[in-house]
Amino acid sequence: MNTTRRQAIAATAALLAAARAAAPRGAFAQGSTTPEVRKATLGFIALTDAAAVIIAKEKGFFAKHGMPDVDVARQASWGATRDNLVLGGGRGGIDGAHLLTPMAYLIHTGRIVQNNQPVPMALLARLNTNGQAISVAEKHKALGAKLDATPLRRAFNSDSKVAMTFRGGTHDMWVRYWLAAAGIDPERDVSTIVVPPPQMVANMRVGTMDAFCVGEPWNAQLVSQRLGYTAAVTGELWKDHPEKCLALRGDFVQQNPRATEALTAAVIEAARWCDTPANKAEMCDIIGRRAWLNVAPADILGRMRGEVDYGDGRNLTNIDLTMKFWRDHASYPFRSHDLWFLVENIRWGILPENLDTGPLLREVNREDIWRAAAARAGVPNGETPSGTSRGRETFFDGKVFDPENVGAYLNSLSIKKLAAA
């Protein structure tokens, strides 16, 4: 090869590198939307809010977007999900997951990883809003604790077991908020324990727990087995609150940008399908199968329709408090919502008080990919939000979270455990 040709090739390569560096994140080579790979391995926990990932597989949305070999693999617990994400798909683990939203940040910062080694993560979509619940053991039913947990102050002590699914995760945040709003310090007045979602009911059956917070269908199963009651559904704590997310390892996203967009588009299409009322019964039938939740569809369908038997004589029919996959921008990963989870983890000493949240949000939250994927999935512009914040959020106890003034929110909370470093 002559010198002139080598110089031309080198100059072309340099121009391409410069163009890639200048292009915004999520911008791909023009003229090609074909995924770099046909396969990715995604983890899921046996919860109703994994539906969009399961349906994307079962209904062929992954295949439609050029990834027919996507594997959706059951995980035993959120801890196992974390370990398999750290391992990665190339080493027998997983490339991404149906995940508790804060976990994407806790893994990215290394807070919950062995030796505190960060594993870069990308949060691509919200999988649902609402749809969790706080359940209380049958033995405490007569006290009458509901959205207001104050009656439990007479029964709870430092030996009382309150279960959630992962330290720093969404269920941990909901149950801590609920207790603290009633003057019960979750750090001192009770003992919080970690139990995998599918094991919640079994643990309540043997009398080892006083209360728990988990996603469906496990709260509904507790009621149907008469082992306890639903004190509150989490949409009552904070209407249309964020919950699970679709997250991928950062290296997968970097190496496979078109495949990342394809995966996200498939999950967006599945979310829209799941939120179509005519599809609810079929969705519950599919996710209830042995390969997925291994639960009778009847134990899923009621609460998916907004029909809640609390197990204490209350019955509610309110579709607006039920799990949403697409409606009201449920799928879009608002950065303001991720910020609330970071602030609550700061509140409870899991993340340091001096954490610089801005750069962290920009690193992990890839709403830019969501928007590109939504366009790929044919989502009308009117169904996509105009900004990255949903604005001020008001909770059941009157507290207000303003993403523009998180200090005021933290100062308004009387029960907290801050860590300086």
mmCIF file of C-alpha atoms in Angstrom, residues 28 35-42 62 65-67 69-71 84-91 93-97 119-124 246-264 366 369:
data_model
loop_
_atom_site.group_PDB
_atom_site.id
_atom_site.type_symbol
_atom_site.label_atom_id
_atom_site.label_comp_id
_atom_site.label_asym_id
_atom_site.label_seq_id
_atom_site.Cartn_x
_atom_site.Cartn_y
_atom_site.Cartn_z
ATOM 1 C CA PHE A 28 -26.035 5.683 15.160
ATOM 2 C CA PRO A 35 -28.787 -4.713 15.575
ATOM 3 C CA GLU A 36 -25.128 -5.662 15.983
ATOM 4 C CA VAL A 37 -26.203 -8.867 17.749
ATOM 5 C CA ARG A 38 -29.280 -11.074 17.605
ATOM 6 C CA LYS A 39 -29.120 -12.099 21.256
ATOM 7 C CA ALA A 40 -29.047 -10.558 24.707
ATOM 8 C CA THR A 41 -29.790 -12.126 28.088
ATOM 9 C CA LEU A 42 -32.198 -10.192 30.311
ATOM 10 C CA PHE A 62 -37.778 -8.637 20.244
ATOM 11 C CA HIS A 65 -36.832 -5.534 15.982
ATOM 12 C CA GLY A 66 -34.126 -7.899 14.803
ATOM 13 C CA MET A 67 -33.271 -9.725 18.022
ATOM 14 C CA ASP A 69 -32.608 -14.838 20.243
ATOM 15 C CA VAL A 70 -33.178 -12.687 23.329
ATOM 16 C CA ASP A 71 -33.260 -14.865 26.445
ATOM 17 C CA ASN A 84 -25.347 -11.750 37.293
ATOM 18 C CA LEU A 85 -25.237 -8.176 35.994
ATOM 19 C CA VAL A 86 -21.741 -7.785 37.444
ATOM 20 C CA LEU A 87 -20.762 -11.059 35.776
ATOM 21 C CA GLY A 88 -22.191 -9.973 32.405
ATOM 22 C CA GLY A 89 -23.733 -11.892 29.553
ATOM 23 C CA GLY A 90 -20.378 -12.788 28.035
ATOM 24 C CA ARG A 91 -19.341 -14.648 31.179
ATOM 25 C CA GLY A 93 -24.406 -13.791 33.603
ATOM 26 C CA ILE A 94 -26.886 -11.325 32.117
ATOM 27 C CA ASP A 95 -26.628 -8.234 29.897
ATOM 28 C CA GLY A 96 -29.535 -6.381 31.478
ATOM 29 C CA ALA A 97 -32.603 -6.821 33.617
ATOM 30 C CA VAL A 119 -20.083 -1.522 36.938
ATOM 31 C CA PRO A 120 -21.343 1.112 34.474
ATOM 32 C CA MET A 121 -25.096 0.835 33.907
ATOM 33 C CA ALA A 122 -27.617 2.442 31.564
ATOM 34 C CA LEU A 123 -31.267 2.931 32.541
ATOM 35 C CA LEU A 124 -33.310 2.832 29.336
ATOM 36 C CA LEU A 246 -35.151 -1.765 32.084
ATOM 37 C CA ALA A 247 -31.399 -1.421 32.563
ATOM 38 C CA LEU A 248 -28.421 -2.756 30.622
ATOM 39 C CA ARG A 249 -24.739 -2.977 31.369
ATOM 40 C CA GLY A 250 -22.947 0.094 30.071
ATOM 41 C CA ASP A 251 -20.496 -1.929 28.004
ATOM 42 C CA PHE A 252 -23.352 -3.687 26.161
ATOM 43 C CA VAL A 253 -24.856 -0.300 25.285
ATOM 44 C CA GLN A 254 -21.524 1.070 24.138
ATOM 45 C CA GLN A 255 -20.688 -1.950 21.992
ATOM 46 C CA ASN A 256 -24.218 -2.513 20.646
ATOM 47 C CA PRO A 257 -26.019 0.831 20.263
ATOM 48 C CA ARG A 258 -28.450 -0.396 17.604
ATOM 49 C CA ALA A 259 -29.240 -3.568 19.558
ATOM 50 C CA THR A 260 -29.832 -1.407 22.643
ATOM 51 C CA GLU A 261 -32.312 0.731 20.729
ATOM 52 C CA ALA A 262 -33.988 -2.401 19.334
ATOM 53 C CA LEU A 263 -34.377 -3.957 22.807
ATOM 54 C CA THR A 264 -35.830 -0.730 24.168
ATOM 55 C CA ARG A 366 -30.432 7.303 28.966
ATOM 56 C CA ILE A 369 -32.147 6.191 23.852
#
